[in-house]
Short mmCIF file of C-alpha atoms in Angstrom, two decimals:
data_model
loop_
_atom_site.label_atom_id
_atom_site.label_comp_id
_atom_site.label_asym_id
_atom_site.label_seq_id
_atom_site.Cartn_x
_atom_site.Cartn_y
_atom_site.Cartn_z
CA ILE C 1 -62.37 -73.42 -5.59
CA GLU C 2 -63.78 -75.83 -8.18
CA ALA C 3 -66.96 -76.28 -6.12
CA ALA C 4 -67.38 -72.51 -5.75
CA LEU C 5 -66.85 -72.12 -9.49
CA GLU C 6 -69.44 -74.75 -10.28
CA LYS C 7 -71.96 -73.13 -7.93
CA LYS C 8 -70.96 -69.64 -9.15
CA ASP C 9 -70.48 -68.61 -5.54
CA PHE C 10 -68.19 -65.68 -6.28
CA LYS C 11 -68.11 -64.42 -2.69
CA LYS C 12 -66.54 -67.67 -1.50
CA LEU C 13 -64.45 -67.93 -4.63
CA THR C 14 -62.80 -64.56 -3.91
CA GLU C 15 -61.98 -65.70 -0.38
CA PHE C 16 -60.53 -68.99 -1.61
CA LEU C 17 -58.42 -67.30 -4.29
CA GLU C 18 -56.47 -65.42 -1.63
CA LEU C 19 -55.19 -68.82 -0.41
CA ALA C 20 -54.77 -70.43 -3.83
CA ASP C 21 -51.04 -69.71 -4.14
CA LYS C 22 -50.33 -70.82 -0.58
CA TYR C 23 -51.93 -74.23 -1.16
CA GLU C 24 -50.54 -74.57 -4.70
CA VAL C 25 -53.88 -74.91 -6.44
CA ARG C 26 -53.43 -75.90 -10.10
CA LYS C 27 -52.68 -72.94 -12.35
CA SER C 28 -55.47 -73.88 -14.76
CA ILE C 29 -57.99 -73.69 -11.90
CA ARG C 30 -56.57 -70.40 -10.63
CA PHE C 31 -56.75 -68.93 -14.13
CA LYS C 32 -60.38 -69.95 -14.60
CA ALA C 33 -61.32 -68.71 -11.13
CA TRP C 34 -59.75 -65.26 -11.62
CA LEU C 35 -61.25 -64.98 -15.11
CA GLU C 36 -64.77 -65.87 -13.98
CA THR C 37 -64.46 -63.60 -10.94
CA GLY C 38 -63.36 -60.71 -13.13
CA LEU C 39 -66.23 -61.24 -15.56
CA TYR C 40 -68.67 -61.51 -12.64
CA TYR C 41 -67.51 -58.15 -11.26
CA GLN C 42 -67.89 -56.71 -14.77
CA ARG C 43 -71.50 -57.89 -15.02
CA GLU C 44 -72.19 -56.40 -11.59
CA GLY C 45 -70.74 -53.05 -12.60
CA HIS C 46 -67.73 -53.25 -10.23
CA HIS C 47 -65.28 -52.31 -12.94
CA SER C 48 -62.22 -51.55 -10.83
CA ASP C 49 -62.57 -54.93 -9.09
CA SER C 50 -62.98 -56.53 -12.50
CA VAL C 51 -59.72 -54.99 -13.79
CA VAL C 52 -57.88 -56.19 -10.67
CA ALA C 53 -59.14 -59.78 -11.03
CA LEU C 54 -58.55 -59.94 -14.79
CA SER C 55 -55.04 -58.56 -14.42
CA VAL C 56 -54.25 -61.61 -12.29
CA ALA C 57 -55.84 -63.95 -14.85
CA ARG C 58 -53.73 -62.31 -17.57
CA VAL C 59 -50.51 -63.52 -15.93
CA TYR C 60 -51.54 -67.13 -16.52
CA GLN C 61 -52.60 -66.61 -20.14
CA PRO C 62 -51.32 -63.23 -21.43
CA ALA C 63 -52.74 -63.61 -24.94
CA ASN C 64 -56.15 -64.96 -23.92
CA ILE C 65 -58.75 -62.96 -25.89
CA LYS C 66 -61.45 -63.31 -23.25
CA VAL C 67 -59.14 -61.92 -20.59
CA LEU C 68 -57.90 -59.00 -22.71
CA ASN C 69 -61.37 -58.08 -23.95
CA GLY C 70 -62.72 -58.20 -20.41
CA LEU C 71 -59.84 -56.21 -18.94
CA PHE C 72 -59.98 -53.39 -21.49
CA THR C 73 -63.79 -53.30 -21.45
CA SER C 74 -63.86 -52.91 -17.67
CA LEU C 75 -61.08 -50.33 -17.76
CA ASN C 76 -63.01 -48.34 -20.37
CA GLU C 77 -66.19 -48.51 -18.28
CA PHE C 78 -64.26 -47.38 -15.20
CA ILE C 79 -62.90 -44.38 -17.11
CA SER C 80 -66.42 -43.51 -18.31
CA GLU C 81 -67.73 -43.70 -14.75
CA PHE C 82 -65.13 -41.31 -13.33
CA ARG C 83 -64.19 -39.25 -16.40
CA ASP C 84 -65.21 -35.94 -14.78
CA ARG C 85 -63.59 -36.74 -11.43
CA PHE C 86 -60.06 -37.82 -12.33
CA SER C 87 -57.12 -35.66 -11.38
CA THR C 88 -54.14 -35.24 -13.69
CA GLU C 89 -52.22 -37.56 -11.36
CA ASP C 90 -54.91 -40.26 -11.63
CA LEU C 91 -54.81 -40.14 -15.42
CA VAL C 92 -51.02 -40.13 -15.63
CA ALA C 93 -50.83 -43.18 -13.34
CA ILE C 94 -53.35 -45.16 -15.42
CA SER C 95 -51.85 -44.11 -18.77
CA GLU C 96 -48.38 -45.28 -17.73
CA GLN C 97 -49.68 -48.78 -16.98
CA VAL C 98 -51.75 -48.95 -20.17
CA ARG C 99 -48.70 -47.84 -22.17
CA SER C 100 -46.62 -50.63 -20.58
CA LEU C 101 -49.28 -53.16 -21.58
CA LEU C 102 -49.37 -51.86 -25.14
CA GLU C 103 -45.57 -51.92 -25.41
CA TYR C 104 -45.56 -55.56 -24.33
CA TYR C 105 -48.26 -56.61 -26.82
CA ASN C 106 -46.58 -54.65 -29.59
CA ALA C 107 -43.39 -56.66 -28.92
CA GLU C 108 -45.53 -59.81 -29.02
CA LYS C 109 -46.77 -58.87 -32.54
CA LEU C 110 -50.37 -58.36 -31.34
CA TRP C 111 -50.51 -54.61 -32.03
CA ASN C 112 -53.37 -54.87 -34.54
CA SER C 113 -55.46 -57.47 -32.72
CA PRO C 114 -58.99 -56.26 -31.79
CA SER C 115 -58.25 -56.43 -28.06
CA ILE C 116 -55.11 -54.34 -28.30
CA GLN C 117 -56.82 -51.87 -30.65
CA GLN C 118 -59.32 -51.36 -27.84
CA GLY C 119 -56.42 -50.75 -25.44
CA ARG C 120 -54.93 -48.22 -27.89
CA GLN C 121 -58.26 -46.35 -28.01
CA ILE C 122 -58.33 -46.26 -24.19
CA TYR C 123 -54.80 -44.87 -24.11
CA ARG C 124 -55.77 -42.09 -26.54
CA ARG C 125 -58.88 -41.37 -24.49
CA ILE C 126 -56.91 -41.06 -21.25
CA ASN C 127 -54.47 -38.64 -22.88
CA TYR C 128 -57.39 -36.61 -24.24
CA LEU C 129 -58.90 -36.38 -20.74
CA LYS C 130 -55.55 -35.17 -19.41
CA ILE C 131 -55.86 -31.98 -21.45
CA ASP C 132 -58.66 -30.53 -19.30
CA SER C 133 -57.75 -32.28 -16.03
CA THR C 134 -56.49 -30.49 -12.94
CA SER C 135 -54.01 -31.50 -10.28
CA ALA C 136 -55.34 -32.77 -6.94
CA VAL C 137 -53.96 -34.68 -3.96
CA GLU C 138 -56.94 -37.01 -3.93
CA THR C 139 -60.18 -37.47 -5.86
CA PRO C 140 -63.20 -39.79 -5.52
CA ALA C 141 -61.44 -42.02 -8.06
CA SER C 142 -57.95 -42.07 -6.50
CA HIS C 143 -58.39 -45.12 -4.26
CA LYS C 144 -59.74 -47.21 -7.14
CA VAL C 145 -57.05 -45.87 -9.47
CA ASP C 146 -54.37 -46.91 -6.96
CA ARG C 147 -55.78 -50.45 -6.82
CA ILE C 148 -55.91 -50.74 -10.61
CA VAL C 149 -52.40 -49.35 -11.07
CA LYS C 150 -51.00 -51.65 -8.36
CA ALA C 151 -52.68 -54.70 -9.96
CA LEU C 152 -51.45 -53.89 -13.47
CA ARG C 153 -47.93 -53.11 -12.23
CA GLU C 154 -47.53 -56.18 -10.03
CA ASN C 155 -49.32 -58.83 -12.10
CA VAL C 156 -46.90 -59.19 -14.97
CA THR C 157 -45.34 -62.08 -16.86
CA MET C 158 -41.62 -62.87 -16.73
CA ASP C 159 -41.35 -61.65 -20.33
CA GLU C 160 -42.73 -58.28 -19.25
CA VAL C 161 -40.29 -58.10 -16.34
CA ALA C 162 -37.41 -58.83 -18.72
CA ALA C 163 -38.64 -56.27 -21.28
CA ASP C 164 -39.10 -53.60 -18.60
CA TYR C 165 -35.64 -54.28 -17.21
CA ALA C 166 -34.16 -54.01 -20.71
CA ARG C 167 -36.00 -50.72 -21.28
CA ILE C 168 -34.69 -49.28 -17.99
CA MET C 169 -31.16 -50.55 -18.56
CA ALA C 170 -30.90 -49.52 -22.22
CA PRO C 171 -29.88 -45.87 -21.53
CA VAL C 172 -27.39 -47.03 -18.88
CA PHE C 173 -25.94 -49.60 -21.27
CA LEU C 174 -25.65 -47.05 -24.07
CA GLU C 175 -23.92 -44.65 -21.68
CA LEU C 176 -21.42 -47.35 -20.70
CA LEU C 177 -20.76 -48.12 -24.37
CA ALA C 178 -20.22 -44.42 -25.08
CA LYS C 179 -17.72 -44.23 -22.21
CA ASP C 180 -15.88 -47.30 -23.55
CA ILE C 181 -15.69 -45.77 -27.03
CA ASP C 182 -14.50 -42.44 -25.61
CA GLU C 183 -11.88 -44.18 -23.45
CA GLY C 184 -10.72 -46.20 -26.47
CA ARG C 185 -10.28 -43.02 -28.48
CA LYS C 186 -8.25 -41.42 -25.67
CA ILE C 187 -5.95 -44.45 -25.40
CA LYS C 188 -5.48 -44.54 -29.17
CA LYS C 189 -4.69 -40.82 -29.18
CA LYS C 190 -2.12 -41.22 -26.38
CA LYS C 191 -0.43 -44.13 -28.15
CA SER C 192 -0.28 -42.16 -31.40
CA LYS C 193 1.24 -39.17 -29.62
CA LYS C 194 3.80 -41.35 -27.82
CA LYS C 195 4.79 -43.05 -31.10
CA LYS C 196 5.40 -39.66 -32.73
CA LEU C 197 7.69 -38.63 -29.86
CA GLN C 198 9.66 -41.89 -30.07
CA ASP C 199 10.11 -41.91 -33.87
CA PRO C 200 13.06 -39.63 -35.02
CA PRO C 201 12.44 -37.23 -37.87
CA GLU C 202 13.04 -38.67 -41.34
CA GLY C 203 16.28 -36.70 -41.89
CA GLN C 204 17.81 -37.82 -38.60
CA GLU C 205 17.06 -41.46 -39.42
CA LYS C 206 19.03 -41.17 -42.71
CA GLU C 207 22.03 -39.56 -40.98
CA LYS C 208 22.20 -42.42 -38.46
CA LYS C 209 22.28 -44.97 -41.29
CA LYS C 210 25.26 -43.17 -42.91
#
């Protein structure tokens, strides 16, 4: 991989990267290889391939400016290329993944960084395109959209996995808490009712004492 990087032989580099995990190539090398491959695809105008490669690089260094700038630039170029050919389903699928990215970087206090501002503009643009889009089973963009969505969904950090799990579980957790509170109220009500039945009226209590 290092030799292919040095020679800028991106065809071989892409082939080698598929085996990088298997042979436990150093993470720093894998990061650099995916980054350079993504930027190469960007220069060549293969923007969907660029997003896929850079999404892998992002896992190794989530806050790397070069990665984020490259990823959002390629995604924006991809949207420009297919803007008149997206279906509603294509746009919804992309917007969901972009929103997940933005939620993560907001939690990481990077909401106002230039890279994330670019991502926010892309998210607004996608939602604007949805207004005039139409539903379709498949479009000329669908295959590329599927690859991008799969890459963004699967190449996530452990922090993102934890945050996503927390987001999914939050409503369930709140529902369980509500049930506990409701059950507690019922038990308290039953105990209060039982106590009233057991306690004699005030007049009867005085008569017993006499």
